[in-house]
Amino acid sequence: MKASTQYNDYKGTAAADISDHLFIRDYLKDRGVDIERYEPVGFELYTGYSHFVSYRFICKDNYSDENRLVKIGFESKDNISDFLDLFKRFNVVLTWNKSEINYADWDVSDDTIMIDDREDF
């Protein structure tokens, strides 16, 4: 499984810490998923223009005789806030993928340059 978009202009990695308050298993169970059959092992998040958000939960089908993963989504409109509440921390790092230079191998300074873009009131 690898994340991809139409052109893959940026590629990278992601990491997340589970929430202390809301667990994916409980979230799915509360939405009617048989979590004994469909055991959550991951998720997929996709966004696009005009605030489009879609997420699916990747689950192992425990009733299948083979190693089978399925995606489970819901008919109601996906809400990014609901999804992000499933995690204490969520970090995505992407680097430009259309160059001969592999920026993913470079070290990044711990220093951050902050630009004050707040408006004066």
PDB file of C-alpha atoms in Angstrom:
ATOM      1  CA  MET A   1       0.000   0.000   0.000  1.00  0.00           C
ATOM      2  CA  LYS A   2       1.367   3.362  -1.005  1.00  0.00           C
ATOM      3  CA  ALA A   3      -0.269   6.744  -1.044  1.00  0.00           C
ATOM      4  CA  SER A   4      -0.694   8.235  -4.491  1.00  0.00           C
ATOM      5  CA  THR A   5      -2.407  11.043  -6.339  1.00  0.00           C
ATOM      6  CA  GLN A   6      -2.777  11.615 -10.056  1.00  0.00           C
ATOM      7  CA  TYR A   7       0.682  13.151 -10.521  1.00  0.00           C
ATOM      8  CA  ASN A   8       2.524  12.392  -7.239  1.00  0.00           C
ATOM      9  CA  ASP A   9       4.262  15.788  -7.317  1.00  0.00           C
ATOM     10  CA  TYR A  10       5.063  15.372  -3.641  1.00  0.00           C
ATOM     11  CA  LYS A  11       5.749  12.107  -1.823  1.00  0.00           C
ATOM     12  CA  GLY A  12       6.679  11.332   1.740  1.00  0.00           C
ATOM     13  CA  THR A  13       5.709   9.723   4.994  1.00  0.00           C
ATOM     14  CA  ALA A  14       3.085  10.021   7.711  1.00  0.00           C
ATOM     15  CA  ALA A  15       2.854   9.090  11.367  1.00  0.00           C
ATOM     16  CA  ALA A  16       0.145   9.367  14.013  1.00  0.00           C
ATOM     17  CA  ASP A  17      -0.408   8.756  17.712  1.00  0.00           C
ATOM     18  CA  ILE A  18      -3.701   7.277  18.830  1.00  0.00           C
ATOM     19  CA  SER A  19      -6.079   9.494  20.751  1.00  0.00           C
ATOM     20  CA  ASP A  20      -6.360   9.127  24.510  1.00  0.00           C
ATOM     21  CA  HIS A  21     -10.135   9.563  24.233  1.00  0.00           C
ATOM     22  CA  LEU A  22     -11.442   8.110  20.977  1.00  0.00           C
ATOM     23  CA  PHE A  23     -10.277   4.844  19.464  1.00  0.00           C
ATOM     24  CA  ILE A  24     -10.788   3.792  15.851  1.00  0.00           C
ATOM     25  CA  ARG A  25     -12.342   0.487  16.972  1.00  0.00           C
ATOM     26  CA  ASP A  26     -14.918   2.344  19.111  1.00  0.00           C
ATOM     27  CA  TYR A  27     -15.556   4.889  16.352  1.00  0.00           C
ATOM     28  CA  LEU A  28     -16.299   2.125  13.848  1.00  0.00           C
ATOM     29  CA  LYS A  29     -18.410   0.126  16.306  1.00  0.00           C
ATOM     30  CA  ASP A  30     -20.475   3.223  17.146  1.00  0.00           C
ATOM     31  CA  ARG A  31     -21.121   3.669  13.415  1.00  0.00           C
ATOM     32  CA  GLY A  32     -22.437   0.110  13.038  1.00  0.00           C
ATOM     33  CA  VAL A  33     -19.360  -1.782  11.862  1.00  0.00           C
ATOM     34  CA  ASP A  34     -18.928  -5.387  13.048  1.00  0.00           C
ATOM     35  CA  ILE A  35     -15.402  -4.923  14.429  1.00  0.00           C
ATOM     36  CA  GLU A  36     -15.098  -8.611  15.285  1.00  0.00           C
ATOM     37  CA  ARG A  37     -15.255  -9.300  11.554  1.00  0.00           C
ATOM     38  CA  TYR A  38     -13.655  -6.085  10.281  1.00  0.00           C
ATOM     39  CA  GLU A  39     -10.621  -5.373  12.452  1.00  0.00           C
ATOM     40  CA  PRO A  40      -9.229  -1.864  11.769  1.00  0.00           C
ATOM     41  CA  VAL A  41      -5.531  -1.898  10.846  1.00  0.00           C
ATOM     42  CA  GLY A  42      -5.155   1.460   9.088  1.00  0.00           C
ATOM     43  CA  PHE A  43      -6.834   4.230   7.179  1.00  0.00           C
ATOM     44  CA  GLU A  44      -6.695   6.258   4.001  1.00  0.00           C
ATOM     45  CA  LEU A  45      -7.214  10.035   3.870  1.00  0.00           C
ATOM     46  CA  TYR A  46      -7.765  11.891   0.610  1.00  0.00           C
ATOM     47  CA  THR A  47      -8.428  15.600   0.116  1.00  0.00           C
ATOM     48  CA  GLY A  48      -8.964  17.815  -2.883  1.00  0.00           C
ATOM     49  CA  TYR A  49     -10.168  21.223  -3.998  1.00  0.00           C
ATOM     50  CA  SER A  50     -13.319  22.843  -2.587  1.00  0.00           C
ATOM     51  CA  HIS A  51     -12.877  21.327   0.882  1.00  0.00           C
ATOM     52  CA  PHE A  52     -13.306  17.783  -0.462  1.00  0.00           C
ATOM     53  CA  VAL A  53     -12.374  15.220   2.202  1.00  0.00           C
ATOM     54  CA  SER A  54     -12.683  11.467   2.022  1.00  0.00           C
ATOM     55  CA  TYR A  55     -11.418   8.857   4.430  1.00  0.00           C
ATOM     56  CA  ARG A  56     -11.696   5.110   4.564  1.00  0.00           C
ATOM     57  CA  PHE A  57     -10.696   2.656   7.245  1.00  0.00           C
ATOM     58  CA  ILE A  58      -8.556  -0.283   6.163  1.00  0.00           C
ATOM     59  CA  CYS A  59      -9.735  -3.408   7.934  1.00  0.00           C
ATOM     60  CA  LYS A  60      -8.712  -7.042   8.036  1.00  0.00           C
ATOM     61  CA  ASP A  61     -11.642  -9.303   7.154  1.00  0.00           C
ATOM     62  CA  ASN A  62     -11.393 -11.898   9.937  1.00  0.00           C
ATOM     63  CA  TYR A  63     -14.048 -14.065   8.254  1.00  0.00           C
ATOM     64  CA  SER A  64     -11.980 -14.511   5.095  1.00  0.00           C
ATOM     65  CA  ASP A  65      -9.846 -17.623   4.608  1.00  0.00           C
ATOM     66  CA  GLU A  66      -7.126 -15.535   2.965  1.00  0.00           C
ATOM     67  CA  ASN A  67      -5.252 -12.414   4.045  1.00  0.00           C
ATOM     68  CA  ARG A  68      -7.860  -9.929   2.890  1.00  0.00           C
ATOM     69  CA  LEU A  69      -8.025  -6.208   3.599  1.00  0.00           C
ATOM     70  CA  VAL A  70     -11.089  -4.122   2.807  1.00  0.00           C
ATOM     71  CA  LYS A  71     -11.807  -0.404   2.956  1.00  0.00           C
ATOM     72  CA  ILE A  72     -14.813   0.782   4.926  1.00  0.00           C
ATOM     73  CA  GLY A  73     -16.336   4.208   4.357  1.00  0.00           C
ATOM     74  CA  PHE A  74     -19.615   5.865   5.236  1.00  0.00           C
ATOM     75  CA  GLU A  75     -22.327   7.453   3.099  1.00  0.00           C
ATOM     76  CA  SER A  76     -22.522  10.584   5.250  1.00  0.00           C
ATOM     77  CA  LYS A  77     -20.244  13.468   4.290  1.00  0.00           C
ATOM     78  CA  ASP A  78     -16.742  13.015   5.715  1.00  0.00           C
ATOM     79  CA  ASN A  79     -15.617  15.670   8.161  1.00  0.00           C
ATOM     80  CA  ILE A  80     -11.895  16.304   8.583  1.00  0.00           C
ATOM     81  CA  SER A  81     -12.356  17.340  12.231  1.00  0.00           C
ATOM     82  CA  ASP A  82     -14.052  14.044  13.086  1.00  0.00           C
ATOM     83  CA  PHE A  83     -11.206  12.159  11.459  1.00  0.00           C
ATOM     84  CA  LEU A  84      -8.403  14.128  13.131  1.00  0.00           C
ATOM     85  CA  ASP A  85     -10.045  13.676  16.548  1.00  0.00           C
ATOM     86  CA  LEU A  86      -9.073  10.005  16.254  1.00  0.00           C
ATOM     87  CA  PHE A  87      -5.439  11.014  16.825  1.00  0.00           C
ATOM     88  CA  LYS A  88      -3.473  12.785  19.512  1.00  0.00           C
ATOM     89  CA  ARG A  89      -0.908  13.880  16.934  1.00  0.00           C
ATOM     90  CA  PHE A  90      -0.869  13.524  13.152  1.00  0.00           C
ATOM     91  CA  ASN A  91       2.232  14.392  11.118  1.00  0.00           C
ATOM     92  CA  VAL A  92       2.713  14.325   7.359  1.00  0.00           C
ATOM     93  CA  VAL A  93       6.009  15.159   5.658  1.00  0.00           C
ATOM     94  CA  LEU A  94       6.098  15.570   1.877  1.00  0.00           C
ATOM     95  CA  THR A  95       8.935  16.634  -0.400  1.00  0.00           C
ATOM     96  CA  TRP A  96       9.053  17.619  -4.066  1.00  0.00           C
ATOM     97  CA  ASN A  97       9.163  14.450  -6.162  1.00  0.00           C
ATOM     98  CA  LYS A  98       9.842  15.925  -9.622  1.00  0.00           C
ATOM     99  CA  SER A  99      13.565  16.544  -9.313  1.00  0.00           C
ATOM    100  CA  GLU A 100      16.789  14.619  -9.712  1.00  0.00           C
ATOM    101  CA  ILE A 101      17.511  15.559  -6.088  1.00  0.00           C
ATOM    102  CA  ASN A 102      15.946  13.323  -3.440  1.00  0.00           C
ATOM    103  CA  TYR A 103      15.080  15.887  -0.754  1.00  0.00           C
ATOM    104  CA  ALA A 104      13.680  13.139   1.475  1.00  0.00           C
ATOM    105  CA  ASP A 105      17.273  12.142   2.278  1.00  0.00           C
ATOM    106  CA  TRP A 106      18.287  15.641   3.401  1.00  0.00           C
ATOM    107  CA  ASP A 107      18.434  16.700   7.046  1.00  0.00           C
ATOM    108  CA  VAL A 108      16.185  19.560   8.084  1.00  0.00           C
ATOM    109  CA  SER A 109      17.263  22.005  10.745  1.00  0.00           C
ATOM    110  CA  ASP A 110      15.274  22.013  13.986  1.00  0.00           C
ATOM    111  CA  ASP A 111      15.095  25.793  13.681  1.00  0.00           C
ATOM    112  CA  THR A 112      11.905  27.196  12.203  1.00  0.00           C
ATOM    113  CA  ILE A 113      11.770  30.595  10.544  1.00  0.00           C
ATOM    114  CA  MET A 114       8.520  32.201  11.655  1.00  0.00           C
ATOM    115  CA  ILE A 115       7.021  34.994   9.531  1.00  0.00           C
ATOM    116  CA  ASP A 116       4.536  37.300  11.241  1.00  0.00           C
ATOM    117  CA  ASP A 117       1.651  37.403   8.784  1.00  0.00           C
ATOM    118  CA  ARG A 118      -0.958  38.544  11.306  1.00  0.00           C
ATOM    119  CA  GLU A 119      -2.853  41.691  10.498  1.00  0.00           C
ATOM    120  CA  ASP A 120      -2.715  44.662  12.853  1.00  0.00           C
ATOM    121  CA  PHE A 121      -6.124  45.374  14.341  1.00  0.00           C
TER     122      PHE A 121
END
